[in-house]
XYZ file of C-alpha atoms in Angstrom:
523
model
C -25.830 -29.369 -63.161
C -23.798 -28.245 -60.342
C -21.124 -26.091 -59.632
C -17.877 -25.731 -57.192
C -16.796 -22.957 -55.322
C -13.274 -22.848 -54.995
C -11.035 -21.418 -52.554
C -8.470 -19.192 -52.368
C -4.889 -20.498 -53.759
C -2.286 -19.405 -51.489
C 1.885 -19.614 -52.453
C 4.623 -20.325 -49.649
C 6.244 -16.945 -49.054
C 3.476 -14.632 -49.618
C 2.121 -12.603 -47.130
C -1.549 -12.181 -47.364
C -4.487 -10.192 -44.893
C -6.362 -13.277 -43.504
C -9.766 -13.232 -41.159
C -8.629 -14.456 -38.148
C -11.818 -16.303 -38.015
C -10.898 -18.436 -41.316
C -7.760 -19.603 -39.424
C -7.060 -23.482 -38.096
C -5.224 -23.400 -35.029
C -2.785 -26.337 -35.425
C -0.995 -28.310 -33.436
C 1.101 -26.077 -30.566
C 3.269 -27.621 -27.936
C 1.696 -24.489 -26.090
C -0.778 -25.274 -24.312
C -1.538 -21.978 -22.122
C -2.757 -19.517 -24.795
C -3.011 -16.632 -21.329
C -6.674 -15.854 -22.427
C -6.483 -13.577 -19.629
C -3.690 -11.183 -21.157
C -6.387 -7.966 -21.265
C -3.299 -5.584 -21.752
C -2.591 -7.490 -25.397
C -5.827 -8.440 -26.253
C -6.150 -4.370 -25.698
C -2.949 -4.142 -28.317
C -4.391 -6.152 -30.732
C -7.782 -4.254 -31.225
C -6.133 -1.388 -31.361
C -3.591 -1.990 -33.371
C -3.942 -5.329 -34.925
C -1.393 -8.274 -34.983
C 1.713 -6.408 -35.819
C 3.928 -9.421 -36.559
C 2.968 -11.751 -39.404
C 1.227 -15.328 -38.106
C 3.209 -18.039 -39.890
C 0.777 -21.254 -41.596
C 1.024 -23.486 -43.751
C -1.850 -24.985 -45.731
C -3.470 -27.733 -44.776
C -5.090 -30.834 -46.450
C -8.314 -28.950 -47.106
C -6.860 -26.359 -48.597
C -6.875 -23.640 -45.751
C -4.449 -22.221 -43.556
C -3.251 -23.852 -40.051
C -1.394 -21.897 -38.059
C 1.874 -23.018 -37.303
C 3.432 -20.290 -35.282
C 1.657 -17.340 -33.887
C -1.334 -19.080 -32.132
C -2.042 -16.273 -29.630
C -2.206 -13.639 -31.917
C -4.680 -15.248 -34.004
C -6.756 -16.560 -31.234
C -6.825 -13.036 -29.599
C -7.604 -11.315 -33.094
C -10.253 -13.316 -33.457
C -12.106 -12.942 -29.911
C -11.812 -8.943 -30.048
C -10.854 -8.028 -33.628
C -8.478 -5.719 -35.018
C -8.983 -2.318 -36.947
C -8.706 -4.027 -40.373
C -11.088 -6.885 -39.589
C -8.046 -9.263 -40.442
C -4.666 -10.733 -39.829
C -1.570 -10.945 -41.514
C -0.268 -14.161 -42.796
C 2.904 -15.849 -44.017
C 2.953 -18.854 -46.034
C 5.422 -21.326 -45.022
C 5.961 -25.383 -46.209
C 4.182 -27.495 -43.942
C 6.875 -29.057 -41.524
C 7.236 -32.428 -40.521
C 6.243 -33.217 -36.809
C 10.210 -33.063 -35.957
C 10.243 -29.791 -37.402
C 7.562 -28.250 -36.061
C 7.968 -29.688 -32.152
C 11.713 -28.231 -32.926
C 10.477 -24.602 -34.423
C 7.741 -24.137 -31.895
C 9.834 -25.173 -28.943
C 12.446 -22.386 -29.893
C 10.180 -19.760 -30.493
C 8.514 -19.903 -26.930
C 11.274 -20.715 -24.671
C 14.555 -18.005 -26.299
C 12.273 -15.532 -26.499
C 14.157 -12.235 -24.862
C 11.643 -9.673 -22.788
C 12.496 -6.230 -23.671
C 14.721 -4.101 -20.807
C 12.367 -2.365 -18.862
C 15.000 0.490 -19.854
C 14.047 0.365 -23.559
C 10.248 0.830 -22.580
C 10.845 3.534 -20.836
C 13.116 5.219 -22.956
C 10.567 3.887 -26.161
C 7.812 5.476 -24.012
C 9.397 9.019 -23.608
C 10.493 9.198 -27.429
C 6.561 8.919 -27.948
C 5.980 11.289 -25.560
C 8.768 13.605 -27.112
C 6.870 12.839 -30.327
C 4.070 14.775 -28.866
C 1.808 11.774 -28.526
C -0.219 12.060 -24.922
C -0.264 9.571 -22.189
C -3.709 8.301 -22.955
C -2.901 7.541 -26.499
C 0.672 6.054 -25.383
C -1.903 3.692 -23.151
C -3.694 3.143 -26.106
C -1.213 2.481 -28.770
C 0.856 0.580 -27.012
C -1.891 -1.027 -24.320
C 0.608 -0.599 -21.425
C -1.010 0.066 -18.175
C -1.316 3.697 -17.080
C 0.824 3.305 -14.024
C 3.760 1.867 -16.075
C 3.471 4.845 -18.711
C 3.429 7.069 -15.934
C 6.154 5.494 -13.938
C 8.215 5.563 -17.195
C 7.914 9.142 -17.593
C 8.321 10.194 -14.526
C 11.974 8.058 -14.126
C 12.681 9.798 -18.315
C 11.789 13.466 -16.798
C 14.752 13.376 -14.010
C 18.115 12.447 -15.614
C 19.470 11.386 -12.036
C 16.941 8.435 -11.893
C 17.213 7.361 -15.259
C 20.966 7.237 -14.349
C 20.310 5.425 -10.968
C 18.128 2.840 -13.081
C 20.431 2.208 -15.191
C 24.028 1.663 -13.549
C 22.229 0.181 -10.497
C 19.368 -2.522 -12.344
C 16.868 -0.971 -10.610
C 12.745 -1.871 -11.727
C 10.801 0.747 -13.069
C 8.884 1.002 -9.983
C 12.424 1.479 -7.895
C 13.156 3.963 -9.785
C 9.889 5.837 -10.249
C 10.494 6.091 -6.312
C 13.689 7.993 -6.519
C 12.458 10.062 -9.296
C 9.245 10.812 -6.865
C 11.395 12.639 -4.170
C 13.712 13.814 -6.750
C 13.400 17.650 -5.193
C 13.886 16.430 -1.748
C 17.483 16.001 -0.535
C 17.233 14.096 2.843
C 14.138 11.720 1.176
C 16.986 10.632 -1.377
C 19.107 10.326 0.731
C 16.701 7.818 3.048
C 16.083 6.215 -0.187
C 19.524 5.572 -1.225
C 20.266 4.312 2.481
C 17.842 2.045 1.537
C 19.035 0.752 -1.415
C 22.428 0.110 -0.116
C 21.266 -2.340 2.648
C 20.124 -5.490 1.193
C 17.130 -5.866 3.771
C 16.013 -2.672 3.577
C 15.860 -2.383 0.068
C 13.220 -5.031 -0.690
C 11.041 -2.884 1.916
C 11.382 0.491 -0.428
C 7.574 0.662 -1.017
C 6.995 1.203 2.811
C 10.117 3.939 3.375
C 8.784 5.946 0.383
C 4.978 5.814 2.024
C 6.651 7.022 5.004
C 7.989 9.582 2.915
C 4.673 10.224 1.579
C 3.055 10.376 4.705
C 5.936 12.694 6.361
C 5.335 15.104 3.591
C 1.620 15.658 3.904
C 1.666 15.692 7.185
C 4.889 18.096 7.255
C 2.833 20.602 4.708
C -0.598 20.056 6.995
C 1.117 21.162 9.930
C 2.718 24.319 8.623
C -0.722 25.594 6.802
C -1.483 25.543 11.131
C 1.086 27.421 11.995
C 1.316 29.985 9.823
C -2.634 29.838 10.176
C -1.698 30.761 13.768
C 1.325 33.118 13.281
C -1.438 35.344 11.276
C -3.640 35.798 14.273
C -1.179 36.737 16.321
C 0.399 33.416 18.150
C 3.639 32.776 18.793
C 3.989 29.599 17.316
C 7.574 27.601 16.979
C 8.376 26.162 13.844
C 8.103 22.414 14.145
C 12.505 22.303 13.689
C 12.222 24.478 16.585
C 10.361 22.523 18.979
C 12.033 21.108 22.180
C 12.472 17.464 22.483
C 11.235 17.729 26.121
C 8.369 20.332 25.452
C 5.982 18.348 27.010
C 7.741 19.372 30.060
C 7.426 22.450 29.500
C 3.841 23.234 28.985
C 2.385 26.382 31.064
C -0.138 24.292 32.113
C 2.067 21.980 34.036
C 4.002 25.109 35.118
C 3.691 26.558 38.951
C 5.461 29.903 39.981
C 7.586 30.246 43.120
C 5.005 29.548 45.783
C 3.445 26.675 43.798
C 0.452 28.117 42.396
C -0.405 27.552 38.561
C 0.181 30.330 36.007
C -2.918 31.651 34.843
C -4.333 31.621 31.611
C -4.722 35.120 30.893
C -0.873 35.348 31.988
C 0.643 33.152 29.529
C 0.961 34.698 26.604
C 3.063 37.701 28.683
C 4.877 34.848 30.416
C 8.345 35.481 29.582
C 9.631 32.616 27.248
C 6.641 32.156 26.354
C 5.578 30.339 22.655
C 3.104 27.888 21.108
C 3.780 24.068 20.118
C 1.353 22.599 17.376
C 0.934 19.294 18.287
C -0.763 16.400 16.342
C -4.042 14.646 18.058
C -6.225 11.826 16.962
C -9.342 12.075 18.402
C -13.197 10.225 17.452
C -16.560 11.476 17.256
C -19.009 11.000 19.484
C -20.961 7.936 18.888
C -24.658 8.195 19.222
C -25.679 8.002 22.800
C -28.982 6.478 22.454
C -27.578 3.734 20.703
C -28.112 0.393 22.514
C -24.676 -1.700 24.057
C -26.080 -4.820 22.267
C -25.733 -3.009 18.908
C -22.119 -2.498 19.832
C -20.877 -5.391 18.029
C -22.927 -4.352 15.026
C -21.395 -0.858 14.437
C -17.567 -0.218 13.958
C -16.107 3.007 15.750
C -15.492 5.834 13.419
C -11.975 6.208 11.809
C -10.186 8.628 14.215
C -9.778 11.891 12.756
C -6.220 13.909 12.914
C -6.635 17.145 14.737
C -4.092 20.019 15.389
C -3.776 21.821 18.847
C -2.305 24.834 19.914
C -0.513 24.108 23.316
C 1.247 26.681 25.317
C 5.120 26.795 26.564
C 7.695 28.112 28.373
C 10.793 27.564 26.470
C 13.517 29.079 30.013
C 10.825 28.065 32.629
C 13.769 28.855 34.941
C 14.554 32.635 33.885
C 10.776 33.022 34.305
C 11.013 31.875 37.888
C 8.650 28.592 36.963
C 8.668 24.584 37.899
C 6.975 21.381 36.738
C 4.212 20.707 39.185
C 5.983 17.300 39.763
C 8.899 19.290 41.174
C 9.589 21.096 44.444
C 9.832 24.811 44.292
C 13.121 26.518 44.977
C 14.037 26.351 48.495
C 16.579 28.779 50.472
C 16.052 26.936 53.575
C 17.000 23.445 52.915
C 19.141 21.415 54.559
C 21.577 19.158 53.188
C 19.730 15.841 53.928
C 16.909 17.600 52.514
C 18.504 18.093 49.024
C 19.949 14.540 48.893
C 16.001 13.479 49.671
C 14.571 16.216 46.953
C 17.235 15.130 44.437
C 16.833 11.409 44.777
C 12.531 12.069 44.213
C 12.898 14.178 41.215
C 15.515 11.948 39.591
C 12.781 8.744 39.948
C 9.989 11.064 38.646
C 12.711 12.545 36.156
C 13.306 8.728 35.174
C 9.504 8.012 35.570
C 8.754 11.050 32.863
C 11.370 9.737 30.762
C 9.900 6.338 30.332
C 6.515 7.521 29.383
C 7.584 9.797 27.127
C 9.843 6.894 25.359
C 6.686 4.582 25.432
C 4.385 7.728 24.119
C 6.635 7.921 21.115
C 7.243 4.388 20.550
C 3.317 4.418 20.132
C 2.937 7.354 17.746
C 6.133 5.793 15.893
C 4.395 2.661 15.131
C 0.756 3.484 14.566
C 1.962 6.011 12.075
C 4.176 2.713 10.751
C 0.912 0.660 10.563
C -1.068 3.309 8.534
C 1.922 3.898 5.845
C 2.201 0.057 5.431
C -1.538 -0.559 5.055
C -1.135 1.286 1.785
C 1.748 -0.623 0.576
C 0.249 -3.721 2.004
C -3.612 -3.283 0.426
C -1.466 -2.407 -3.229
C -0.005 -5.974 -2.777
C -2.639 -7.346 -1.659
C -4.816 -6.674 -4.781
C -1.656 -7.631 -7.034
C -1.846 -10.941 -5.160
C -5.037 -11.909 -5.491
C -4.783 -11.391 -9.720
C -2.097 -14.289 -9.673
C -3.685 -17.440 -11.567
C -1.590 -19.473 -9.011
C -2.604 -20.324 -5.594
C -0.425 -19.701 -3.163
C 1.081 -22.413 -0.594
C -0.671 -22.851 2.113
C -3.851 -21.041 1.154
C -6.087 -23.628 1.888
C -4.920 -24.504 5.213
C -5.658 -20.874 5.934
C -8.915 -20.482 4.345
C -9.565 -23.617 6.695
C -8.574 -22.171 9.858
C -10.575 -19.180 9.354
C -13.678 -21.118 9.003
C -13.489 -23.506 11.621
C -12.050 -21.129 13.928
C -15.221 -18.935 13.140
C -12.715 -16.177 12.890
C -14.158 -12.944 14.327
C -13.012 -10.928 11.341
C -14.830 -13.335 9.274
C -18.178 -13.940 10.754
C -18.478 -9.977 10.898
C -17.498 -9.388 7.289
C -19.896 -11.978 6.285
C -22.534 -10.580 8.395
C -22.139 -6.936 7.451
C -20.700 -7.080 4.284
C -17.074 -6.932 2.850
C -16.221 -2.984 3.119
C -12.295 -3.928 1.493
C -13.447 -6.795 -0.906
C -14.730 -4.807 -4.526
C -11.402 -2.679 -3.941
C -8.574 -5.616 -3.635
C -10.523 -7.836 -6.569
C -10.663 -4.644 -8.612
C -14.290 -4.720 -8.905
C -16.167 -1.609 -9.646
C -20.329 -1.842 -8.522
C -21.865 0.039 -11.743
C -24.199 3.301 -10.775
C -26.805 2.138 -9.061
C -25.965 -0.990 -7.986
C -26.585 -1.033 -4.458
C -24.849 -4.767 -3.350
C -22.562 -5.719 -0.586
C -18.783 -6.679 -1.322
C -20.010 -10.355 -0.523
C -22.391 -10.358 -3.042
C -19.961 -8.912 -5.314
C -17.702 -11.292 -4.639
C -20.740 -13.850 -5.063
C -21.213 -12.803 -8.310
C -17.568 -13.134 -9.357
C -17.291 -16.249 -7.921
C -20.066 -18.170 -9.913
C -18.092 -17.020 -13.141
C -14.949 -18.466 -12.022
C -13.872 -21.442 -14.364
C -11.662 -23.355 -12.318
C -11.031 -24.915 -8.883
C -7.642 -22.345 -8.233
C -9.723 -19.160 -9.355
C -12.443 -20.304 -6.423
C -10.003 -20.885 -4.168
C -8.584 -17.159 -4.810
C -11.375 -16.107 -4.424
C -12.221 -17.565 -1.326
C -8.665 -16.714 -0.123
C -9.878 -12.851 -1.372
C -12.951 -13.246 1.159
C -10.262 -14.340 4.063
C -7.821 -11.688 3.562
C -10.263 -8.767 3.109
C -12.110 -9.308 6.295
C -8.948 -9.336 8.360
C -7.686 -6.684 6.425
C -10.844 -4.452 7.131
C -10.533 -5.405 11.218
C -7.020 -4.750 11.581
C -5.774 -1.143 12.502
C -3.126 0.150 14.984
C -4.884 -1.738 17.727
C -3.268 -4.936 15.672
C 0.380 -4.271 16.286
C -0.387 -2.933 19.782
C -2.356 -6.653 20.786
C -1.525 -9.131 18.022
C -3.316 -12.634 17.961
C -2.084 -16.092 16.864
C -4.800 -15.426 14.200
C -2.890 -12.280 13.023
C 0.412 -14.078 13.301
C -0.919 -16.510 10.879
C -2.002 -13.936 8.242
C 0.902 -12.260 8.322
C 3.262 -15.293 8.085
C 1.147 -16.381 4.940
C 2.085 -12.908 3.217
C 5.701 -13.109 4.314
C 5.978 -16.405 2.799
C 3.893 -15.313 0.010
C 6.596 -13.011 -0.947
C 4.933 -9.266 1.142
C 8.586 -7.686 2.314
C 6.973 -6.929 6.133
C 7.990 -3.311 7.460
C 9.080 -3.510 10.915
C 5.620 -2.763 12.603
C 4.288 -5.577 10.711
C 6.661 -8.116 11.819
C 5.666 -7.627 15.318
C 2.674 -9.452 14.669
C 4.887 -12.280 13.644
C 6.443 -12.432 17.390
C 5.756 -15.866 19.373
C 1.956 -14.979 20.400
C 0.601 -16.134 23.465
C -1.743 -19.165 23.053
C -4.263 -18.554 25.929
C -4.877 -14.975 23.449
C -8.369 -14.674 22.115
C -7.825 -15.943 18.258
C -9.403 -12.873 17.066
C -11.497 -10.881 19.454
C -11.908 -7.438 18.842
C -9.682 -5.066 20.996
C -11.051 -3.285 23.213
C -8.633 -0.299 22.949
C -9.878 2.675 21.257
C -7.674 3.205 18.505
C -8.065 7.376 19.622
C -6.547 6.225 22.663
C -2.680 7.497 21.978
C -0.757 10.537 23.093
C -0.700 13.399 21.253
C 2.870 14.529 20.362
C 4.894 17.597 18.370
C 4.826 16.793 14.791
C 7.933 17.288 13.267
């Protein structure tokens, strides 16, 4: 004698909880179920498949989902808090039908407004519910929540976002420098010019990077004002105080002013100016081993320098120029005058040059923020980019110098733009990571990303202001890839885009010191 189980009886237009497991995924004309969504699969354990997966029972009796394919899929790999799914029962469609219904489903479906998710995020928050559990509810990325929050807490952004279309991200900008007059105002400069606005990320760096150093530099002087020193306020210093320093100062018979004298010099006051400066590298260290070690990161130093703000009330001169003379003759005076105005003129050019460097290498650093964030966004696209092979290519034929040393001493940059985290203890390289990574990779694009990753973060690790001062072919190259790849190049950046000259070293390190530029008033 034997007996037969049977199974559950389900009627069309019922709604009943379902395992995900016990589901049939039918026939979809969706073929890219995005496996690698982590910010839904992160929605659906925590708060299970919210909209009802529509089936229809099949010839064995079970269910086969019709529409809803991802959710069940997804519910199924991680599980939601009720250990199943809900389910509609619908008639099962003819093949017309169903190519029809699932067609329509996938292709007019609307995104929300990036508008409504902010303004859905701040009710929550208004609801009292706290970031982390917005994160978690809803399984939106920290950064957006934030972002959304910060554009909801300043009605003057939220406004701007929403008469002017701006992303989430533009606005989160504005709303940033919201207490800052003359940032918004950059901003909004910005905005206006078509160019300039797709280049926001690097202006509001610059921002960024004006305001720390702007609050760095007054800590110093008021550090200074409290033991006594004169010192300007940085909207006080001259343009031409280098000019004017007392130790470039001589009296009437040419002598310099000395030291102990110039804090009683009359006019006298103190400049904080803004150094970079490296440490000493060990001196027993062999020159072969050169190549081996790279230089410290210059540090930023601040130094007191000493001025004469009226060197002429206080009877001085720049040691370039003649002292006062009551017994000149005319010929003499046209000869004097024509001599200072060429060292005037000479002066004047280095100081344009010495600024034009300072300019740009603070230019470089702010965009090697904005460019390392896109860099790391890039390398999580599924899609390889064009012409990432012919790069990957020329980098290892070329032996690129960036390369060969990345590969030899590890990948500093690589763990940080593939978003990989070593765990405690875990001692290995960036190429090893990336090893690692790479032998889990499931198809021919996600090697070559990762290969393009390998590329990218070596040159990325090698570049620094040197870069923009010397650019390559090789660095013309990588940055024409990024351009093209959609990167919105700040100005410094787009020097190394400039018609290179061939007979230049493909990618040599330069032999510049990157502590080599002038010091300058920070202001």
């Amino acid at each position: 004698m034997s007996t037969k189980t049977e199974g559950p009886v389900y009627e069309i237009g019922r709604v009943y909880e379902v395992a995900p497991g016990d589901l049939r995924i039918g026939t979809n004309v969706r073929k890219d179920t995005r496996p690698d969504a982590k910010d839904f699969a992160a929605s659906v354990r925590a708060r299970g498949v919210i909209v009802a997966i529509d089936a229809h029972v099949d010839e064995a009796g079970g269910l086969s989902v019709l529409r809803g394919q991802r959710r069940a899929l997804v519910a199924a790999q991680v599980g939601t808090p009720s250990g199943t799914v809900p389910v509609r029962v619908v008639p099962a469609p003819d093949e017309a039908d169903r190519i029809t219904d699932q067609l329509v489903e996938n292709l007019h479906r609307a995104d929300m407004h990036e508008r409504e998710a902010r303004d859905g995020v701040e009710q929550l928050a208004l609801l009292g519910v706290s970031v982390a559990q917005i994160v978690k509810r809803t399984a939106i990325p920290r950064p957006v929540v934030d972002a959304a929050l910060s554009v909801a807490g300043h009605q003057a952004s939220k406004d701007r976002m929403d008469a002017q279309g701006m992303t989430l991200d533009q606005a989160a900008v504005f709303a940033e420098f919201e207490d800052d007059p003359d940032a918004i105002a950059s901003l909004e400069s910005a905005w206006e010019n078509r160019w300039e606005r797709s280049r926001l990320a690097h202006i509001a760096q610059r921002l960024r990077d004006e305001r720390t150093e702007r609050t760095a530099l007054l800590a110093v002087v008021e550090r200074l004002r409290a033991e006594g020193l004169p010192v300007l306020d940085p909207t006080d210093v001259p343009a031409n105080f280098r000019s004017l320093t007392l130790e470039d100062l001589r009296d009437q018979v040419d002598q310099p002013v000395p030291v102990e004298q110039w804090a009683t010099t009359p006019g006298a006051a103190v400049v904080v100016t803004v150094d970079w400066q490296e440490d000493d590298e060990d001196e027993d260290q062999d020159d072969e081993d050169d190549d081996e070690h790279e230089r410290p990161e210059p540090r930023k130093v601040y130094v007191p320098v000493w001025v004469c703000t009226d060197p002429t009330s206080a009877g001085l001169h720049h040691r370039w120029d003649s002292p006062p003379s009551r017994d000149a003759l005319p010929a003499d005076d046209d000869e004097r005058a024509a001599r200072e105005q060429a060292e005037q003129a000479r002066r004047e050019a280095e100081s344009a040059e010495r600024r034009r460097a300072l300019a740009n290498n603070a230019a470089w650093r702010s965009a090697e923020v904005v460019r390392r964030q896109w860099l790391a966004n890039l390398l999580r696209r599924r899609q390889v980019p064009k012409g990432a092979e012919a790069l990957i290519a020329r980098a290892l034929l070329e032996r690129q110098y960036s390369l060969t040393q990345a590969l030899r001493n590890g990948h500093e940059l690589l763990p940080d733009l593939l978003g990989l985290r070593p765990v405690d203890g875990d001692d290995q390289w960036g190429t090893q990571i990336a090893i690692r990574r790479l032998a889990q990779t499931a198809t021919p694009a996600a090697a070559t990303m990762r290969t393009l990753a390998v590329v990218l973060a070596a040159w990325e690790a090698r570049s620094g202001v040197h870069t923009w001062r010397n650019p390559g072919p090789y660095d013309a190259a990588i940055m024409a890839a990024l351009v093209a790849w959609g990167y919105p190049a700040s100005e410094v950046e787009q020097i190394l885009t400039a018609a290179p000259d061939e007979d230049h070293p493909a990618d040599e390190p330069d032999e510049q010191n990157e502590d080599d530029e002038p010091d300058i008033a920070a202001d």
